[in-house]
Structure formats: C-alpha cells, structure tokens
Coordinates of C-alpha atoms (C1' of nucleotides) in Angstrom, one line a residue:
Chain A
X612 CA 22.5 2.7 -60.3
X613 CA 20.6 -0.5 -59.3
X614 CA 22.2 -3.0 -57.2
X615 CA 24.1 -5.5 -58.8
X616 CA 22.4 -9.6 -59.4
X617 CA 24.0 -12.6 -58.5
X618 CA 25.0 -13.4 -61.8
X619 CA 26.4 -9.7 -62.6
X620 CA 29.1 -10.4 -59.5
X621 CA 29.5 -13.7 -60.7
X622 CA 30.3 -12.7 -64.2
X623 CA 32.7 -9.8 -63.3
X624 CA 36.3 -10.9 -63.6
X625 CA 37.6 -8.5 -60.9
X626 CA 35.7 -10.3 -58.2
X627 CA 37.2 -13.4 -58.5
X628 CA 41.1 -13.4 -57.9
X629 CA 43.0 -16.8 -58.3
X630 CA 45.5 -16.6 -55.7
X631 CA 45.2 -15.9 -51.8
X632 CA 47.3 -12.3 -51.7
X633 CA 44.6 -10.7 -54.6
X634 CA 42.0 -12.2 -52.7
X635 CA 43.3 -10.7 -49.5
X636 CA 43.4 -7.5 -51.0
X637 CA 40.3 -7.9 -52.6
X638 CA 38.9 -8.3 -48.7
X639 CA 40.8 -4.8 -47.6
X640 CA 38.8 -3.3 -50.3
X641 CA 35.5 -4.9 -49.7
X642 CA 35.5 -4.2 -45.9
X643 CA 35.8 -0.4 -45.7
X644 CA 32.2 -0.5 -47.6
X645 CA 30.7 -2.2 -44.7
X646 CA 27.8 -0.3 -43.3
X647 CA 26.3 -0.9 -39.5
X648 CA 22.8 0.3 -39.5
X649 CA 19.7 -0.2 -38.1
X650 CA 17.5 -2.7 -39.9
X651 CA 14.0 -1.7 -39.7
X652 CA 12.7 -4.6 -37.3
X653 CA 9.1 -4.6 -38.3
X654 CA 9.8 -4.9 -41.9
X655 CA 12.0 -8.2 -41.3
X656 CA 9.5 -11.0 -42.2
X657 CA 11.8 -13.3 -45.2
X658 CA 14.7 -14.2 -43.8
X659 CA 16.9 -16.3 -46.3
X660 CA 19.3 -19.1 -44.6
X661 CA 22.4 -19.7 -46.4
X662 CA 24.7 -22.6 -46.3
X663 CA 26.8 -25.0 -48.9
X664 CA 27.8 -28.6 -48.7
X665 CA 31.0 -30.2 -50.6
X666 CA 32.9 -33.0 -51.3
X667 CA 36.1 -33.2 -53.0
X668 CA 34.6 -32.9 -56.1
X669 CA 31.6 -30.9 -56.4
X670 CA 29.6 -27.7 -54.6
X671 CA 26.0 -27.6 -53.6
X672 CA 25.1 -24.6 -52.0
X673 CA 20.9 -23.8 -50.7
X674 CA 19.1 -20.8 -50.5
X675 CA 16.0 -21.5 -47.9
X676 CA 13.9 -18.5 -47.5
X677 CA 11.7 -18.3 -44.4
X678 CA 8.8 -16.2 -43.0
X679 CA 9.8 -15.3 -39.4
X680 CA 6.1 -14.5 -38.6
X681 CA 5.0 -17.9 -39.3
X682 CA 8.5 -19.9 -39.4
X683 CA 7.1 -21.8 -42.4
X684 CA 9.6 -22.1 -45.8
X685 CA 8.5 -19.8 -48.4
X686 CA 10.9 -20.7 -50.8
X687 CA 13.9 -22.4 -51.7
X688 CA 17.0 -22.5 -54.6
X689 CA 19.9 -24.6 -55.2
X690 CA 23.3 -24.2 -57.2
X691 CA 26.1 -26.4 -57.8
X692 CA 29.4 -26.2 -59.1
X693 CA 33.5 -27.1 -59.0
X694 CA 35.6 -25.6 -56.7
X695 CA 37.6 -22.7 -58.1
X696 CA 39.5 -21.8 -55.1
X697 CA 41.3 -23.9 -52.0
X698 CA 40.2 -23.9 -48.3
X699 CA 42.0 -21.3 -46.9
X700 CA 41.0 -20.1 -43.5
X701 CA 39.9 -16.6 -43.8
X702 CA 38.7 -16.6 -47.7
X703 CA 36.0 -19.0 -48.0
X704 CA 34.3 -17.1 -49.6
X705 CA 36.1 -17.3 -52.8
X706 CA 35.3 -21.0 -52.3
X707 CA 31.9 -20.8 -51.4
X708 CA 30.0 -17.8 -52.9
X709 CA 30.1 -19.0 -56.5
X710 CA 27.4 -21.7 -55.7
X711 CA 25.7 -19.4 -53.7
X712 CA 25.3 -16.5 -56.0
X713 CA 23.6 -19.4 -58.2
X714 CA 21.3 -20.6 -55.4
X715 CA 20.7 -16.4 -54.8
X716 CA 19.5 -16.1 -58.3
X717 CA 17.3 -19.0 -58.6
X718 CA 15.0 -17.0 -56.4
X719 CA 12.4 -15.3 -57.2
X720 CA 11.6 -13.4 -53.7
X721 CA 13.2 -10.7 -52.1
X722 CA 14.7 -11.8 -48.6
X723 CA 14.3 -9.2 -45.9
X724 CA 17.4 -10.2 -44.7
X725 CA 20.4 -12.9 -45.5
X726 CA 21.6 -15.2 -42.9
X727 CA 24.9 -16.8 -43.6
X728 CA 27.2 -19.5 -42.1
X729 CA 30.1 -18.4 -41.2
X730 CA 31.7 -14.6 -39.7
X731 CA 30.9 -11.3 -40.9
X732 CA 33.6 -8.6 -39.0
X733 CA 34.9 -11.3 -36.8
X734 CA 37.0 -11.8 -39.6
X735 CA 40.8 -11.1 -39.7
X736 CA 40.6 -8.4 -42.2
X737 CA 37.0 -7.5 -41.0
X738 CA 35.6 -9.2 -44.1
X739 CA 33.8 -13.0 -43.6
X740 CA 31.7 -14.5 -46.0
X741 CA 28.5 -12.3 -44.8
X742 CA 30.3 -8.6 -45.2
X743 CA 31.3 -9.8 -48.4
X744 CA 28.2 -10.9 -49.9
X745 CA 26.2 -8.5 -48.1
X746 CA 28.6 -5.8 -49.8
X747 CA 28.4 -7.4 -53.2
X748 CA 24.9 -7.4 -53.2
X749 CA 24.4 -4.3 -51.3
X750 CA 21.9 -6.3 -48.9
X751 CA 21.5 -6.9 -45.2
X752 CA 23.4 -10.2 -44.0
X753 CA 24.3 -11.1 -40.9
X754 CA 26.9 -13.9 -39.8
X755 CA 26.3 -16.7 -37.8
X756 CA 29.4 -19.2 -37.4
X757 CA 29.6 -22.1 -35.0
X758 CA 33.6 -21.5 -33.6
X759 CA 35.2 -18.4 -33.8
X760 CA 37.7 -16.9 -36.0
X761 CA 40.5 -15.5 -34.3
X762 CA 39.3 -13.8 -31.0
X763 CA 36.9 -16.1 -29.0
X764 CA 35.3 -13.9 -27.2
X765 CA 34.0 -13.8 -23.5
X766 CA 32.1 -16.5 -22.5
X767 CA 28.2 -16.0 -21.6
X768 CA 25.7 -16.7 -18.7
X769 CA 24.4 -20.1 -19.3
X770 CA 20.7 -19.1 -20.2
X771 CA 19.6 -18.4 -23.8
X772 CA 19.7 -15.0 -25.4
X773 CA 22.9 -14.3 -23.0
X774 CA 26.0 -12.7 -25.1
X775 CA 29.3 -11.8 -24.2
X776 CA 31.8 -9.8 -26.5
X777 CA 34.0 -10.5 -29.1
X778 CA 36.6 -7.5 -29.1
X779 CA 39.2 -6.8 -32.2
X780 CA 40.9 -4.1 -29.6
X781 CA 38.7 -1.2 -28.8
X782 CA 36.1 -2.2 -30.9
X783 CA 33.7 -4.9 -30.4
X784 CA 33.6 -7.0 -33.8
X785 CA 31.1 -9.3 -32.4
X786 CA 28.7 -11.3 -30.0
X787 CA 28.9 -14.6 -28.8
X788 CA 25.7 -16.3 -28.5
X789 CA 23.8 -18.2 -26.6
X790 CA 20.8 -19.6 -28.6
X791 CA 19.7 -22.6 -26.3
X792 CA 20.6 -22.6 -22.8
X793 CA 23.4 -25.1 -21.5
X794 CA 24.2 -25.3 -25.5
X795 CA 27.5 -23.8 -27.1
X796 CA 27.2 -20.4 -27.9
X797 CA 27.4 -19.3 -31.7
X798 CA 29.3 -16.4 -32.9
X799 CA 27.3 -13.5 -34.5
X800 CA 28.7 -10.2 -36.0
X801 CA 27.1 -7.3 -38.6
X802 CA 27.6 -8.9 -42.9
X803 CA 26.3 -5.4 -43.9
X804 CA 23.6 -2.7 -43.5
X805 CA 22.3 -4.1 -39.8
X806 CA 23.6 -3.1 -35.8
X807 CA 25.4 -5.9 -34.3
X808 CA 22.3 -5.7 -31.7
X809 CA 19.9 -6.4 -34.4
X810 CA 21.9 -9.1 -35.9
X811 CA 21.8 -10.9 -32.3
X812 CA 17.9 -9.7 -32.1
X813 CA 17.0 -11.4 -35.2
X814 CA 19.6 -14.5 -34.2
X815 CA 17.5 -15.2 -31.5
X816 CA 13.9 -15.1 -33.6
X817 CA 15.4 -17.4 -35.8
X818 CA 16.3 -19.9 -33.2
X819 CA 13.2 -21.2 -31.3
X820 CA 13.9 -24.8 -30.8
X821 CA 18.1 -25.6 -31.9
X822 CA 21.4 -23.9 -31.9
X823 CA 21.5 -22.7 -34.7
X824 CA 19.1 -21.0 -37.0
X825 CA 16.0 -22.3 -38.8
X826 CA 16.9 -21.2 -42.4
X827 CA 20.6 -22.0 -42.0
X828 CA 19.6 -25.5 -40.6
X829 CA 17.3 -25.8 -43.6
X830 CA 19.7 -24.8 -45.8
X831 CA 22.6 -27.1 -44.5
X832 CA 19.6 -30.1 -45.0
X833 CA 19.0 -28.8 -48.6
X834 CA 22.6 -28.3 -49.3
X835 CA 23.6 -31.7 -47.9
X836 CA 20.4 -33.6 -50.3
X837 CA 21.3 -31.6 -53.0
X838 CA 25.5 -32.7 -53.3
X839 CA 24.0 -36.4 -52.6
X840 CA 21.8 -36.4 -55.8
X841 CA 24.7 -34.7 -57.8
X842 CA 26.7 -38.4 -57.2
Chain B
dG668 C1' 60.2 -20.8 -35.8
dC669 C1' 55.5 -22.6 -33.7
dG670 C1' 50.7 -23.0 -33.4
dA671 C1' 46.2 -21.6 -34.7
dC672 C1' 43.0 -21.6 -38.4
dA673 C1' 34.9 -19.6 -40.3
dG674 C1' 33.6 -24.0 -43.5
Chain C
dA1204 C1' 33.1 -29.5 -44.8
dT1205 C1' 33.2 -34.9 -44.2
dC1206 C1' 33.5 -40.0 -42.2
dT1207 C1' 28.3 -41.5 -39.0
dT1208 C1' 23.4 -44.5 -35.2
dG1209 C1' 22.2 -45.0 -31.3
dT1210 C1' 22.3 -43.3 -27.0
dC1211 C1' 23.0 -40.9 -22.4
dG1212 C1' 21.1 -36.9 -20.0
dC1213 C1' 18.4 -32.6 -19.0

DNA sequence: GCGACAG
DNA sequence: ATCTTGTCGC
C-alpha cells in the first residue's frame, strides 16, 4: 500500500502515546524497521531542512526545501501548534513531530531526502527524531544534532570533512562531524533508508559555508520568524 | 543514590 | 529550545 501522509500519522491514535513508558515502547517498535541503504547519490537534488522553534506556549516548526545542485530554496512550509508532550531527553519527537508533520504536508514537492535536527540511531533506543520520522513516512532522513546523545564519540582531525566514530558497542551508530575546519564537530547518524557514509556525504554538500546545514539553518530562521509572528 | 541528558 | 549585540580572531 502507499506510504502513509503527514496527516494520516498525525491522525492515527496509536502513534501518539501520552506518557513516557508507551512512548518508549513505541521507539523499541519503530527502531527495528529502520533500514541502512544506499541512497542513490545522483538522484539527491531536493533536500528538505527540518527544524522547530518554541516557547512556552506555542510550536512553529519549518519545512525549507533546497536544490543541492544550485543551493537556491525551492520551497518552503510552516506549522504551528501546542505542545502535547514534555521535554524529555530521548522523546522529542513526541514533542516536536506534530508541527512538523503540518509543515511536511504543506508541501507540495517531493524532497529527495529529509534532513533533521537532532539524532537518528545515536539514540538510546536506536530511535531519534530522524529514524522516527523517516520510518513513519517511509522516507530517507538523516540526523544532524549539534551535541551528542549518550556516547560522544571520538574526536576528529581538525580539517573539514574529518569524522571520527560514534560506537553503541560493536556497532558504530554514528559519525562525528567536522563541517568547517577548527569548528565543533556535528553528530550525524542514518534516520532511515540511507548508509551512514552517505548521510556524512550529503552532510558535507549541504554545508559549504557554516556548521551546520543550509536547509536546517533555513529552517531554524523560518521556524524562529514564524513562532515570532504567532505572538 | 548520583550525574548526565538531542532540542 | 530560549534570554541576546557587538566583538575578538582566523
């Protein structure tokens, strides 16, 4: 069957547990459907940048899609809303994703590829905010967070485009970044249906000039504009 | 029990 | 996440 919209996953009851142990569980169940594959370089031209802004009222989350070719915005979506679920470290995304689903479905291209702020399996249950959207929507996402969740990680070379990795025992769960050289690293790991060596790949095209990633920084701008003129 | 803890 | 402009340095 097709994959599911935005407003499908938000309108499904099952998705959106109350409490932190459902939600945990809810992770343990999402995370097993991740899938690491390769994502077909030469197709990856729209690249979306995700990212919300909040107060301690409101939501705004941005949706700010971007042609890698060209590094110009395509196009962009908002959505707002009241937070349904605490700040708990590890299930953001219960906080978060509502807002974003909105901003997803505002859109009226298809992004080659989601980039979100925050882990994917550097996550304590192997499930950040990028597996689980990426899962939900059956799309590729990677993760990009500025600290780390749990393991740190090695510590790169100084110069851009150096990694080092972020191991969850035998398994590496994730690369820390270095984007600009001299700058602190980000922390990149696979959301769903991409290698953890293309997720750093297409980390890097996204980055020419900052730290962090044109459409994420766009989308943290929009984001931020958009919960200003809520107020 | 204590500290750490994506955004 | 947010409170927040200019400023020191490569």
């Amino acid at each position: 069957m097709p994959d599911p919209t935005p407003a499908e996953i938000l309108a499904d009851p099952q998705l959106w547990p109350a409490e932190p142990p459902q939600a945990m569980e809810l992770q343990r169940r999402l995370a097993p459907q991740v899938r690491c594959e390769p994502l077909p370089a030469r197709s990856v031209r729209l690249v979306a940048g995700l990212d919300v802004s909040y107060d301690n009222t409101r939501l705004a989350a941005a949706a700010v899609v971007m042609d890698l070719t060209t590094m110009r915005v395509v196009e962009t979506a908002t959505g707002a809303g009241t937070p349904r679920f605490p700040y708990v470290s590890g299930l953001f995304a219960f906080r978060e994703l509502p807002p974003l689903l909105h901003a997803l479905d505002g859109l009226r291209c298809r992004p080659d590829v989601l980039l979100c702020d925050g882990a994917g399996q550097a996550h304590p249950r192997r499930c950040g905010l990028a597996c689980h959207v990426g899962v939900l929507l059956n799309r590729p996402t990677v993760g990009v967070a500025k600290s780390p969740l749990g393991t740190p990680g090695g510590v790169p070379e100084r110069g851009r485009g150096a990694w080092a990795s972020q191991r969850h025992g035998d398994t590496e769960v994730g690369r820390v970044l270095r984007t600009r050289s001299g700058v602190r690293p980000v922390y990149v790991s696979v959301g769903h249906r991409v290698t953890l060596e293309d997720a750093c790949a297409l980390t890097l095209r996204a980055t020419p000039s900052y730290r962090l990633p044109e459409p994420i920084r766009a989308a943290d701008q929009l984001s931020r504009r958009r919960l200003a003129e809520q107020h």
